Every structure is written in structure tokens, then in C-alpha cells.
mmCIF file of N, CA, C and O in Angstrom:
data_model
loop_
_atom_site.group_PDB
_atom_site.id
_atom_site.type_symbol
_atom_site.label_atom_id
_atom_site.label_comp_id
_atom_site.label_asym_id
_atom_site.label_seq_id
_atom_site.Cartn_x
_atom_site.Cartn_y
_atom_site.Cartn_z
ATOM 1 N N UNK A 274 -10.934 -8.564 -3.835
ATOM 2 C CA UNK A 274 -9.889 -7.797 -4.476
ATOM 3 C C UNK A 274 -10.268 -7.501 -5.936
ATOM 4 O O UNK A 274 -9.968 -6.459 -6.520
ATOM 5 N N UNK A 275 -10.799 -8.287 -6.343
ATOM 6 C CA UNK A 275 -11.605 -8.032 -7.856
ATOM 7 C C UNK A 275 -12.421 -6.956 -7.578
ATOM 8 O O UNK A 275 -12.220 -5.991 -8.315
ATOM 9 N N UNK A 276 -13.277 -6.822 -6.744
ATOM 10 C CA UNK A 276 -14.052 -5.168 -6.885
ATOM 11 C C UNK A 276 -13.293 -4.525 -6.697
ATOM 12 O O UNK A 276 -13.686 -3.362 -6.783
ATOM 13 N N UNK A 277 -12.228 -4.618 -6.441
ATOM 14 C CA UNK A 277 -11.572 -3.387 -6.157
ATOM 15 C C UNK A 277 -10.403 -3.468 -7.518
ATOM 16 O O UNK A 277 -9.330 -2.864 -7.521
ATOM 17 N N UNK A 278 -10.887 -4.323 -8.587
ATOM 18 C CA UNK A 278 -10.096 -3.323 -9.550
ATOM 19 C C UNK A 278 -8.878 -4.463 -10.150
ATOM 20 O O UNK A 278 -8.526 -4.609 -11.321
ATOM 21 N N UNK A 279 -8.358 -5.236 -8.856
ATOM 22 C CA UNK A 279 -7.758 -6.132 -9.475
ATOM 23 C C UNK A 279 -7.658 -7.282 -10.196
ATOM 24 O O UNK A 279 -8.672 -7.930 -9.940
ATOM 25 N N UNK A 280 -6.962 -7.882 -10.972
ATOM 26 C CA UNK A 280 -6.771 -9.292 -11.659
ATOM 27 C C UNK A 280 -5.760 -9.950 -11.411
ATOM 28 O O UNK A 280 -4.764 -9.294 -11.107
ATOM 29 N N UNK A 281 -5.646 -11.388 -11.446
ATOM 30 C CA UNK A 281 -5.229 -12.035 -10.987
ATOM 31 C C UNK A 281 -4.172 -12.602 -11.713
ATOM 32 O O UNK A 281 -4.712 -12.873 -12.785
ATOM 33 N N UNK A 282 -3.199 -12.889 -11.779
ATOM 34 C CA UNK A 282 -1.682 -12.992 -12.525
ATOM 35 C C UNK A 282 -1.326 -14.581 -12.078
ATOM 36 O O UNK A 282 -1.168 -15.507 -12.873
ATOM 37 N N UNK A 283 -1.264 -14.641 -11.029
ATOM 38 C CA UNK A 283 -0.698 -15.905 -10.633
ATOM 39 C C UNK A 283 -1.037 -16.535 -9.180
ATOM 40 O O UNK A 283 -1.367 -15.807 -8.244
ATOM 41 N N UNK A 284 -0.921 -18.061 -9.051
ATOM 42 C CA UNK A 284 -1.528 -18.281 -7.553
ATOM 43 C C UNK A 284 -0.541 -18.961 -7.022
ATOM 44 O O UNK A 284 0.149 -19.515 -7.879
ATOM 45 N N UNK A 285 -0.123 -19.177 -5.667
ATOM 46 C CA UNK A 285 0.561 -19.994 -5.343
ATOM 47 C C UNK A 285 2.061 -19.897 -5.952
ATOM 48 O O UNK A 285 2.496 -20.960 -6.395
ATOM 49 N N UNK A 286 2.610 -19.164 -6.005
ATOM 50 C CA UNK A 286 3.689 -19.096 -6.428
ATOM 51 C C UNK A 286 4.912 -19.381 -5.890
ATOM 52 O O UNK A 286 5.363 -18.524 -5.130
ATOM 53 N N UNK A 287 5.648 -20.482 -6.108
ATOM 54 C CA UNK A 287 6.352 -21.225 -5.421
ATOM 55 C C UNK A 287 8.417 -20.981 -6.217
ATOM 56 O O UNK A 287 8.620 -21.023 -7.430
ATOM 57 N N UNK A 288 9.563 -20.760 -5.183
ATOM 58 C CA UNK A 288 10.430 -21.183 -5.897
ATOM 59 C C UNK A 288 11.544 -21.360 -5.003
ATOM 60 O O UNK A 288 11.858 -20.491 -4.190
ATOM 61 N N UNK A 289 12.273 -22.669 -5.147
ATOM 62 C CA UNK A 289 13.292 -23.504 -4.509
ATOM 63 C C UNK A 289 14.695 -22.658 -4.832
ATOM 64 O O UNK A 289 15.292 -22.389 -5.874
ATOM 65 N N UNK A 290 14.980 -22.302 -3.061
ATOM 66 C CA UNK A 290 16.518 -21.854 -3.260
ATOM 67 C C UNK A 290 17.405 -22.792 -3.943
ATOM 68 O O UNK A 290 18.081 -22.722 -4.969
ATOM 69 N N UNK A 291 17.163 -23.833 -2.922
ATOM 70 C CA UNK A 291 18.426 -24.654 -3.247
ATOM 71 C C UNK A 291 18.283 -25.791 -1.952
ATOM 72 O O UNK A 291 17.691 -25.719 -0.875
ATOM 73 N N UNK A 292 18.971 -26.684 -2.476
ATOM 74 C CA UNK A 292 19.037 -27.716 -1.203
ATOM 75 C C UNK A 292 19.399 -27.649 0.213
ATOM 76 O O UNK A 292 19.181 -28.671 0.865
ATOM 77 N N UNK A 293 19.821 -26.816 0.710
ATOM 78 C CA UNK A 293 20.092 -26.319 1.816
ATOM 79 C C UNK A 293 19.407 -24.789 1.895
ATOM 80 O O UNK A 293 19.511 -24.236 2.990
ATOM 81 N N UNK A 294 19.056 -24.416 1.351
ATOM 82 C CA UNK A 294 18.377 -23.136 1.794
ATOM 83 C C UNK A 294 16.765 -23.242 1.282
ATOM 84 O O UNK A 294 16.441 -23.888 0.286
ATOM 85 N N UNK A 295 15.886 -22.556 2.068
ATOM 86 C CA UNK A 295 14.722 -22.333 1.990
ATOM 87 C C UNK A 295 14.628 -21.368 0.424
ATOM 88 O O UNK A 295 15.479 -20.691 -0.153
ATOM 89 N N UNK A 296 13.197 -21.681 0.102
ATOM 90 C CA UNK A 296 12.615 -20.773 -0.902
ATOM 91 C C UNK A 296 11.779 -19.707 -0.458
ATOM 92 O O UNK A 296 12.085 -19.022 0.518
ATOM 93 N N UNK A 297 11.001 -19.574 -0.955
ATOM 94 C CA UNK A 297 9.476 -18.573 -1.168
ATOM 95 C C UNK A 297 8.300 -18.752 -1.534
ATOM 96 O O UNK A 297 8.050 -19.923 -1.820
ATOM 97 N N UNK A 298 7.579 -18.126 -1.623
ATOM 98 C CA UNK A 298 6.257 -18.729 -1.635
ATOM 99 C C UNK A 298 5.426 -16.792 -1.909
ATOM 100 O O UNK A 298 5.763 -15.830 -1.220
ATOM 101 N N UNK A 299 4.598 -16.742 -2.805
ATOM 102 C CA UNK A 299 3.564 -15.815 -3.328
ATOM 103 C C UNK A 299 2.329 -16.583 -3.418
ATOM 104 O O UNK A 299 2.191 -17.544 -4.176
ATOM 105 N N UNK A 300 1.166 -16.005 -2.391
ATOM 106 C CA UNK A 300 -0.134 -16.839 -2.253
ATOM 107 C C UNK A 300 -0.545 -16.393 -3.733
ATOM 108 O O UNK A 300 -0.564 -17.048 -4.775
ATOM 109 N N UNK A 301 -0.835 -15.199 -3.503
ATOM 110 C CA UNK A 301 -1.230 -14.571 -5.053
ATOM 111 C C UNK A 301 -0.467 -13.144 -5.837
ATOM 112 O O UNK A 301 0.032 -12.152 -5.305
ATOM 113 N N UNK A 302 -0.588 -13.443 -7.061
ATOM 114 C CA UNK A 302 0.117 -11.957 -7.853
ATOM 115 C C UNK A 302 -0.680 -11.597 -8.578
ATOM 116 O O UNK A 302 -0.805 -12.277 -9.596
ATOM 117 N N UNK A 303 -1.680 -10.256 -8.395
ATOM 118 C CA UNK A 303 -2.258 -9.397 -8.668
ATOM 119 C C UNK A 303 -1.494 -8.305 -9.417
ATOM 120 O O UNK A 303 -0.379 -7.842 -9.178
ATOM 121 N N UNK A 304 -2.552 -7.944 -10.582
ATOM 122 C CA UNK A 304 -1.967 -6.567 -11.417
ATOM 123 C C UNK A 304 -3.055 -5.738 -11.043
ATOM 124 O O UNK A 304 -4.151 -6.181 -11.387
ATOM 125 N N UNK A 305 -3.060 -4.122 -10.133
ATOM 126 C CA UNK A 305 -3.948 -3.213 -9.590
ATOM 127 C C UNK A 305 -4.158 -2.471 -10.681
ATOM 128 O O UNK A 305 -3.457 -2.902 -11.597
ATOM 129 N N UNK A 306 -4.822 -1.527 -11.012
ATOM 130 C CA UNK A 306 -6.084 -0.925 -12.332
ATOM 131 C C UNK A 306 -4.971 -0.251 -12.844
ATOM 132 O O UNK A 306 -4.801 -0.023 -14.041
ATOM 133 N N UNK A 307 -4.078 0.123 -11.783
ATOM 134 C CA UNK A 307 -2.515 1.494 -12.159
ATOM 135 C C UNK A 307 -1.238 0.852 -12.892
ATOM 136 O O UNK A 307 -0.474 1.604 -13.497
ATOM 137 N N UNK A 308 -0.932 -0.908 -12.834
ATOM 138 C CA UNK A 308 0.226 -1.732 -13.264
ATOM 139 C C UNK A 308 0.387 -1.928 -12.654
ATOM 140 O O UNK A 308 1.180 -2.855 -12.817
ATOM 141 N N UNK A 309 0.174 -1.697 -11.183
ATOM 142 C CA UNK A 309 1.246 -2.342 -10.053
ATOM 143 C C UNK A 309 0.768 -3.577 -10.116
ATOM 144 O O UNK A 309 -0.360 -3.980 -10.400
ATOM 145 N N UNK A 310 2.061 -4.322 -9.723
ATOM 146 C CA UNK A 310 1.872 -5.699 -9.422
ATOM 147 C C UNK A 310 2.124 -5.843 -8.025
ATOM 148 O O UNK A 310 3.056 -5.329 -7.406
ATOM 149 N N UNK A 311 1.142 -6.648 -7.534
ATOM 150 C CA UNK A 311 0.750 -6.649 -5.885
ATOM 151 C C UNK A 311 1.112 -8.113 -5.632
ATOM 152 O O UNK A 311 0.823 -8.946 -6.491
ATOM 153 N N UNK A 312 1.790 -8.510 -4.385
ATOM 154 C CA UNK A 312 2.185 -9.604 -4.156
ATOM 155 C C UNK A 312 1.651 -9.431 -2.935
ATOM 156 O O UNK A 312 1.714 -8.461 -2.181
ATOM 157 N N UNK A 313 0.899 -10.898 -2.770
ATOM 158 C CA UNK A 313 -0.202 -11.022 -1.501
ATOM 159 C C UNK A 313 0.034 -12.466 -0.973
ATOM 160 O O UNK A 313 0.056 -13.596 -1.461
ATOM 161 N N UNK A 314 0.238 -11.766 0.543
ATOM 162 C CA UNK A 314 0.159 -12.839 1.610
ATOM 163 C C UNK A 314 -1.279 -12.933 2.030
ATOM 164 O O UNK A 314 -1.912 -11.900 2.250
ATOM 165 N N UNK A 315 -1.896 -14.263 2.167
ATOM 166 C CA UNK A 315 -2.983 -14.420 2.867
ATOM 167 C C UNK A 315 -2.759 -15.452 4.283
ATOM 168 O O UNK A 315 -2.627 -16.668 4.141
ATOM 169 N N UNK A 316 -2.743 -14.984 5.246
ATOM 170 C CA UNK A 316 -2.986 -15.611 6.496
ATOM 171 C C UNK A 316 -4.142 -15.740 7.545
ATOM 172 O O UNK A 316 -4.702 -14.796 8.102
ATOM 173 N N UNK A 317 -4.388 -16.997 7.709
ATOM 174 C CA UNK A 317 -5.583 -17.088 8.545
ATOM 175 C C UNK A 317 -5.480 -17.801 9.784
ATOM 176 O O UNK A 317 -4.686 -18.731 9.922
ATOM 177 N N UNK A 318 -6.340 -17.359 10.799
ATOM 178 C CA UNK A 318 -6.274 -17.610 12.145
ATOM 179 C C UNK A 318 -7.574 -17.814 12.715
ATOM 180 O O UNK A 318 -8.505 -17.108 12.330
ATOM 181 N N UNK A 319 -7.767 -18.797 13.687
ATOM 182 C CA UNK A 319 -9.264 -18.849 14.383
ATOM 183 C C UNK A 319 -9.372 -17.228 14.641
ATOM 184 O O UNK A 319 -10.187 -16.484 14.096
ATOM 185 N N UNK A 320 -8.570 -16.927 15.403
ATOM 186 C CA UNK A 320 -8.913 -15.873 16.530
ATOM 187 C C UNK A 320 -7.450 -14.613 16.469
ATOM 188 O O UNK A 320 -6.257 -14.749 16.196
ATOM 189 N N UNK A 321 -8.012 -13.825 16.736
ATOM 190 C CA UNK A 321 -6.639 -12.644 17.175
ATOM 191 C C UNK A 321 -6.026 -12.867 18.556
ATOM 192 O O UNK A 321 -5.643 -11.945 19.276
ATOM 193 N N UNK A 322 -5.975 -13.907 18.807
ATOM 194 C CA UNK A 322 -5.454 -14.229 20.359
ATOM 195 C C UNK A 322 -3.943 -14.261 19.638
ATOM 196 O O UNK A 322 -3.843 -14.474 18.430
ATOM 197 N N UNK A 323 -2.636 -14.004 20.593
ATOM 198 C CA UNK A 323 -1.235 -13.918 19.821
ATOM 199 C C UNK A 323 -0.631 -13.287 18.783
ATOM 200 O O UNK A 323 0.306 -13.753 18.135
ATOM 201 N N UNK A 324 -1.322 -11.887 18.559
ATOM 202 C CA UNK A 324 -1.821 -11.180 17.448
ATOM 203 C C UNK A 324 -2.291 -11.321 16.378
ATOM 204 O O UNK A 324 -2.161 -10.611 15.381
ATOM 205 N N UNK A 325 -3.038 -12.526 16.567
ATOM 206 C CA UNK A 325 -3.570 -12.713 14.818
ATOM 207 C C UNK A 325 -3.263 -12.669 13.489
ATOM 208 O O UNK A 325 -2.180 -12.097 13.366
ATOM 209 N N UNK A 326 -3.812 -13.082 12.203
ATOM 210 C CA UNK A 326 -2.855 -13.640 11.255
ATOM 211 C C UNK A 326 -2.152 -12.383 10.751
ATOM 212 O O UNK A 326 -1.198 -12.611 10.007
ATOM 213 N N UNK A 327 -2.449 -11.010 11.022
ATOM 214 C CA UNK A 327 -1.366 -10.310 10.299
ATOM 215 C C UNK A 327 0.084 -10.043 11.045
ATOM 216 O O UNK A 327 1.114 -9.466 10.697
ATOM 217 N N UNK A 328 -0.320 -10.720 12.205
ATOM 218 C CA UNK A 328 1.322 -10.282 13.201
ATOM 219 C C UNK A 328 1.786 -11.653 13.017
ATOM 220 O O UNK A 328 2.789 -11.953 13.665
ATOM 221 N N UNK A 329 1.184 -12.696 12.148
ATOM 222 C CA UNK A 329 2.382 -13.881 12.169
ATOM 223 C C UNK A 329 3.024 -13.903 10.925
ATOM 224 O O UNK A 329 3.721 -14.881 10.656
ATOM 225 N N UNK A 330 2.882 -12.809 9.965
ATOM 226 C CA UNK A 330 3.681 -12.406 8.837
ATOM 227 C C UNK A 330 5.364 -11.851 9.085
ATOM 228 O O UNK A 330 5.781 -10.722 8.824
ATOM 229 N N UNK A 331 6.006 -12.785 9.551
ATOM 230 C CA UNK A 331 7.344 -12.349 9.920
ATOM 231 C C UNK A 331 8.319 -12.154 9.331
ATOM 232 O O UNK A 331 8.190 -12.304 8.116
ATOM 233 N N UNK A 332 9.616 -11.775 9.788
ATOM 234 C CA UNK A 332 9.992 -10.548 9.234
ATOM 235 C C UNK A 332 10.966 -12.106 8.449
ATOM 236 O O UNK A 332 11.423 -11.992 7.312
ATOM 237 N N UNK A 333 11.067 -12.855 8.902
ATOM 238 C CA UNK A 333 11.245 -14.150 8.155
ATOM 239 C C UNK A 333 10.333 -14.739 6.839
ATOM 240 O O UNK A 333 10.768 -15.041 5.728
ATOM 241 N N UNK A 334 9.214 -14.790 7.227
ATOM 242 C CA UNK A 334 8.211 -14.837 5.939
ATOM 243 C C UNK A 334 8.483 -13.691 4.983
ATOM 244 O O UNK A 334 8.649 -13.931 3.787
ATOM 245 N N UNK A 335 8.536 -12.429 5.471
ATOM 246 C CA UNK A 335 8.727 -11.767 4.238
ATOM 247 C C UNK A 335 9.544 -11.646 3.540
ATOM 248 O O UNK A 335 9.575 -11.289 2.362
ATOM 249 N N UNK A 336 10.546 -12.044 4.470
ATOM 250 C CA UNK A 336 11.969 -12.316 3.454
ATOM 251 C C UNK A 336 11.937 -13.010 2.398
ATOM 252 O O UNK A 336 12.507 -12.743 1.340
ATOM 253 N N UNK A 337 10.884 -14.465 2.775
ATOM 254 C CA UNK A 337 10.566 -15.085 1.819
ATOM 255 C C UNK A 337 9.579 -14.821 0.735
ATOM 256 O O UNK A 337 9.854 -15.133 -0.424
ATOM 257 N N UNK A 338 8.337 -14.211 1.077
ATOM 258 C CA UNK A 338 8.051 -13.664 -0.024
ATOM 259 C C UNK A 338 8.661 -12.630 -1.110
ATOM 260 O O UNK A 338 8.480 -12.706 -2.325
ATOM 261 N N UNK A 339 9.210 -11.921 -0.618
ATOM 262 C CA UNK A 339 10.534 -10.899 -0.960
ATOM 263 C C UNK A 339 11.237 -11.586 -2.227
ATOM 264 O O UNK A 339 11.270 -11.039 -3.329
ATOM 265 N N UNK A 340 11.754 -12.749 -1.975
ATOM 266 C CA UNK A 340 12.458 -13.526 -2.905
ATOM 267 C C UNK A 340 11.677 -14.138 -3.715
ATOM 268 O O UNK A 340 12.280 -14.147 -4.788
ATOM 269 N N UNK A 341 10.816 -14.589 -3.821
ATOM 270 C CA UNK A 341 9.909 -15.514 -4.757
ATOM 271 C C UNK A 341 9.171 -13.851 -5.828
ATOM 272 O O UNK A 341 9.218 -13.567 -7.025
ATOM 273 N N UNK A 342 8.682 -13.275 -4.838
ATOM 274 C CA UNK A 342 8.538 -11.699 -6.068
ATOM 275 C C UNK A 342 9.817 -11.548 -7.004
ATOM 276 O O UNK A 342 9.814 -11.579 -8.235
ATOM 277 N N UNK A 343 11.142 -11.341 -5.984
ATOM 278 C CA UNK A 343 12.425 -10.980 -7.261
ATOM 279 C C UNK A 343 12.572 -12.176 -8.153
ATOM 280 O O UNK A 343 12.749 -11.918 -9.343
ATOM 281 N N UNK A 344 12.529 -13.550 -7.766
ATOM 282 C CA UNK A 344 12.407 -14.348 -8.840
ATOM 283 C C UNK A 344 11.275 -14.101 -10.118
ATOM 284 O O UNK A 344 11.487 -14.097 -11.331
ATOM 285 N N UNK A 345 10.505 -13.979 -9.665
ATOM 286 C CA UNK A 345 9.086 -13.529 -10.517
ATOM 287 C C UNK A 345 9.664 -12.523 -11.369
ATOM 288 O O UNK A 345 9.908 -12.798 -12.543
ATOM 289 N N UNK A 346 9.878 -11.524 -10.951
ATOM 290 C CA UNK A 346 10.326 -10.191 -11.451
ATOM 291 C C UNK A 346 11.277 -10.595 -12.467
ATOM 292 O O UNK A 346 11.027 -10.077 -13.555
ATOM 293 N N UNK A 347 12.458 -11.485 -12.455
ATOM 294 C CA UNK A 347 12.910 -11.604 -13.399
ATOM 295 C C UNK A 347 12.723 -11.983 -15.125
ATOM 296 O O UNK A 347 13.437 -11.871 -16.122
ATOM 297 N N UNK A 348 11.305 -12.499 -14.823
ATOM 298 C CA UNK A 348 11.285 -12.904 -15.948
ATOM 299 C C UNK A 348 10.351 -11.886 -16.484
ATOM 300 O O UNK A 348 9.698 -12.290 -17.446
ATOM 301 N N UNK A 349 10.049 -10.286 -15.989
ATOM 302 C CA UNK A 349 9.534 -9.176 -16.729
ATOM 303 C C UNK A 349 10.108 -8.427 -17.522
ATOM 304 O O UNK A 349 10.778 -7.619 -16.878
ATOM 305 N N UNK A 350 10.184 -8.293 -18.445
ATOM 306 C CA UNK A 350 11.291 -7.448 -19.252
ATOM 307 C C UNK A 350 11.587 -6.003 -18.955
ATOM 308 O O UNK A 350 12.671 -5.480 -19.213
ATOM 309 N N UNK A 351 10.207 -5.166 -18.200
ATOM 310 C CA UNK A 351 10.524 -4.385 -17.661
ATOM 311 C C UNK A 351 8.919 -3.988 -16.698
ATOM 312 O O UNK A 351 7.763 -3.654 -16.960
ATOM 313 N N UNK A 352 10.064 -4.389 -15.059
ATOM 314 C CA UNK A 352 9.274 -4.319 -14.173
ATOM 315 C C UNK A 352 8.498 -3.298 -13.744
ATOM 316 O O UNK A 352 8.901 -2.136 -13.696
ATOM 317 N N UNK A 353 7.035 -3.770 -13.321
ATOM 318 C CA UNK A 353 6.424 -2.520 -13.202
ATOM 319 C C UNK A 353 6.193 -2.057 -11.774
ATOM 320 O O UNK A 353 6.354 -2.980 -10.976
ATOM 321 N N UNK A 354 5.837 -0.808 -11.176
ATOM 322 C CA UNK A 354 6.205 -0.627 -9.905
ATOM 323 C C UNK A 354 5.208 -1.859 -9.004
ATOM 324 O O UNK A 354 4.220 -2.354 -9.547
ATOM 325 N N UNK A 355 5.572 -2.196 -7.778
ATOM 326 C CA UNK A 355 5.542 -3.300 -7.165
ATOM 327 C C UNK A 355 4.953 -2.904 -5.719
ATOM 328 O O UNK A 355 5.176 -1.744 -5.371
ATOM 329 N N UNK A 356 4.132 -3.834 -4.715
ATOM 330 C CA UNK A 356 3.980 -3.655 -3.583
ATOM 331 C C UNK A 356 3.631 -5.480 -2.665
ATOM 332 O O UNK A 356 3.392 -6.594 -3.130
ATOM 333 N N UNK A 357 3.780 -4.938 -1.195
ATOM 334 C CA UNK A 357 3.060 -5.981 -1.018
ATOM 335 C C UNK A 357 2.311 -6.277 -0.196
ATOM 336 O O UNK A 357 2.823 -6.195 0.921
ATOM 337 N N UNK A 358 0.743 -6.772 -0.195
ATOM 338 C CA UNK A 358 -0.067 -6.948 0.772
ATOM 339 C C UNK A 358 -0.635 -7.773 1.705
ATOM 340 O O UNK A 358 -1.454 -8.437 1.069
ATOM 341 N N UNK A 359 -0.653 -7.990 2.449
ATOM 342 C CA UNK A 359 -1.367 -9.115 3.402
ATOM 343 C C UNK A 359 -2.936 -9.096 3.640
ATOM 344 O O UNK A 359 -3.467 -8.064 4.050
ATOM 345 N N UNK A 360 -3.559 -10.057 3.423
ATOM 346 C CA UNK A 360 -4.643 -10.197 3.795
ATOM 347 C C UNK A 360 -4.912 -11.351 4.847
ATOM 348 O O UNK A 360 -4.939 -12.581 4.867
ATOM 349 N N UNK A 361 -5.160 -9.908 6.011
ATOM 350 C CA UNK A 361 -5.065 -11.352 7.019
ATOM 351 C C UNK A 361 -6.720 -11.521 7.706
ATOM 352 O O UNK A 361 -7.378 -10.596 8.182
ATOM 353 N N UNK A 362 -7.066 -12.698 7.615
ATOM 354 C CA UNK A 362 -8.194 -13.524 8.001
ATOM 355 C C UNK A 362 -8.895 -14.251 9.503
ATOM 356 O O UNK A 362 -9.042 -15.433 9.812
ATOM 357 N N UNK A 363 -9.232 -12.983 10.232
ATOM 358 C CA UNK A 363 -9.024 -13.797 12.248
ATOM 359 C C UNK A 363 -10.465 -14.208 12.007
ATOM 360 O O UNK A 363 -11.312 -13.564 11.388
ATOM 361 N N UNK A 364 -10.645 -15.768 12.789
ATOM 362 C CA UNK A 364 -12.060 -16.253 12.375
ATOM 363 C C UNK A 364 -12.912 -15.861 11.241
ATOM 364 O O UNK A 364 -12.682 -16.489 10.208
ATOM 365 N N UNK A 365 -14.297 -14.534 11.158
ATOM 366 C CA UNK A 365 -15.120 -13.998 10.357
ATOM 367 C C UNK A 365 -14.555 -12.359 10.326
ATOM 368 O O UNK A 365 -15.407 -11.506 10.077
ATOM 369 N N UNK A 366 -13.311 -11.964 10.543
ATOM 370 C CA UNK A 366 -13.061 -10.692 10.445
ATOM 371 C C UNK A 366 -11.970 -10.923 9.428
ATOM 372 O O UNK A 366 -10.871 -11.291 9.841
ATOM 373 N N UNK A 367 -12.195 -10.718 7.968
ATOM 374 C CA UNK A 367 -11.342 -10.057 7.069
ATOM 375 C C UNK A 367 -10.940 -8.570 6.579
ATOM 376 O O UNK A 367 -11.530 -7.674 5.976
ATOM 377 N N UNK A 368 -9.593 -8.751 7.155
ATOM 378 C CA UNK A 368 -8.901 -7.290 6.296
ATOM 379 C C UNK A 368 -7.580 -7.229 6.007
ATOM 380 O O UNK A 368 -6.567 -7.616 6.590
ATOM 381 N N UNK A 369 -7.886 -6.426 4.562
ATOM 382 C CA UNK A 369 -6.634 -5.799 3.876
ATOM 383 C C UNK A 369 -5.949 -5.383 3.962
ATOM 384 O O UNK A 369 -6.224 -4.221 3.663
ATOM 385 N N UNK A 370 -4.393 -5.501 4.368
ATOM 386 C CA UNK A 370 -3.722 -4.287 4.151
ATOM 387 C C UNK A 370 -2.719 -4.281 2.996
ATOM 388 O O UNK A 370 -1.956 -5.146 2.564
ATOM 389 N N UNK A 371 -2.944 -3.164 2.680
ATOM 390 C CA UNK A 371 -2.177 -2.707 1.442
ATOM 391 C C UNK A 371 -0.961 -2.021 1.696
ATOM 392 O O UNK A 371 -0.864 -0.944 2.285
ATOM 393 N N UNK A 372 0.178 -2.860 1.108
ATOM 394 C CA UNK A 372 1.512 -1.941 1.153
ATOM 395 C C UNK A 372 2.092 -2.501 2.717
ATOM 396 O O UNK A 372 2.910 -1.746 3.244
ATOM 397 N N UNK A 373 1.882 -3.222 3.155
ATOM 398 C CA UNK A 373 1.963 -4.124 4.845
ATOM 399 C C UNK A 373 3.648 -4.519 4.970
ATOM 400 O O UNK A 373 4.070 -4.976 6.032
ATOM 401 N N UNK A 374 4.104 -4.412 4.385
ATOM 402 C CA UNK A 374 5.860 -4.143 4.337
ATOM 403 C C UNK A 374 6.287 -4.027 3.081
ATOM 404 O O UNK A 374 5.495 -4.091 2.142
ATOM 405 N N UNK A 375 7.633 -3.836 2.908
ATOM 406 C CA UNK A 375 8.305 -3.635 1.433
ATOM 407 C C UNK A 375 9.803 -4.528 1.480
ATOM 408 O O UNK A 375 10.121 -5.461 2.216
ATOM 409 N N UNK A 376 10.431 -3.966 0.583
ATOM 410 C CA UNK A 376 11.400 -5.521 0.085
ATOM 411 C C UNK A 376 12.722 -4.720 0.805
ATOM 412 O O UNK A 376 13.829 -5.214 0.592
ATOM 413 N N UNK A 377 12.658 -3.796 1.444
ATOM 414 C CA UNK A 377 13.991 -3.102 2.208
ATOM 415 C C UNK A 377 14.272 -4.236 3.818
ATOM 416 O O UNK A 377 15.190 -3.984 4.599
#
């Protein structure tokens, strides 16, 4: 992702709803060459058997990443446009996708 322009903002980005409710989680937050700030799932899998790691990005996980970005976001004074990507990992086949859902 660095040849391609980006830098790296933050890793692991973690934040607690609350005691009864789940949080979120941002593997990484990338700023792209344009401002966007890119929020990236990385998932990995032996194999694409069960659709492989980009079909186990659910619509549950993203919810959660979803929230750990708007937490993030808050503390920008003024946010810059936003996306978010998965990089998913089956055994020795890595790929990108960019823009792999949004916060609707």
C-alpha cells in the first residue's frame, strides 16, 4: 500500500462500546496521496474454500469497523473524505479492494 502512495496513520485501532455492547476494531488507517483517509480491514484465510477472507467481512464486522472509523473521526477537526478497504489474504493470493463497502 506504500507503493501505491499511501501512509500510515494508525494500526490496530481499537474502541470499547460499553459493557454490554461490542466495540470496533480498524486493522489500519491510511492517508491516500488525495487526503482520503482509508480504513482497512485485513483478513486472512488458508484457502478460498467458504468464500475466502473477503466474504468473511460481514455485514456485522463492518458495522464494526464503521464505528471505530466514526469514533476516530471525531477527534478530526475537520474530516476528510473517507473510504473503506479490505485486503483480503487466501493462502499466497493477495488482493485489494478498494472502497469494498461504505458506512450506509
Amino acid at each position: 500500500m506504500k507503493r501505491h502512495g499511501l501512509t500510515l496513520v494508525r494500526r490496530n485501532y481499537r474502541v470499547a462500546a460499553g459493557p454490554r455492547a461490542r466495540g470496533g476494531e480498524v486493522d489500519l488507517i491510511l492517508r491516500d496521496a488525495d487526503g482520503t483517509l482509508v480504513f482497512v480491514e485485513v483478513r486472512s484465510r488458508s484457502s478460498r474454500a467458504f468464500g475466502g477472507a473477503a466474504a468473511s467481512v460481514s455485514r456485522s464486522k463492518q458495522r464494526s469497523i464503521v464505528l471505530a472509523a466514526q469514533h476516530f473521526l471525531r477527534a478530526v477537526a475537520s474530516p476528510p473524505p473517507c473510504r473503506f478497504d479490505v485486503v483480503a489474504i487466501d493462502g499466497e493470493h493477495v488482493e485489494w479492494l478498494r472502497a469494498a463497502f461504505d458506512a450506509a
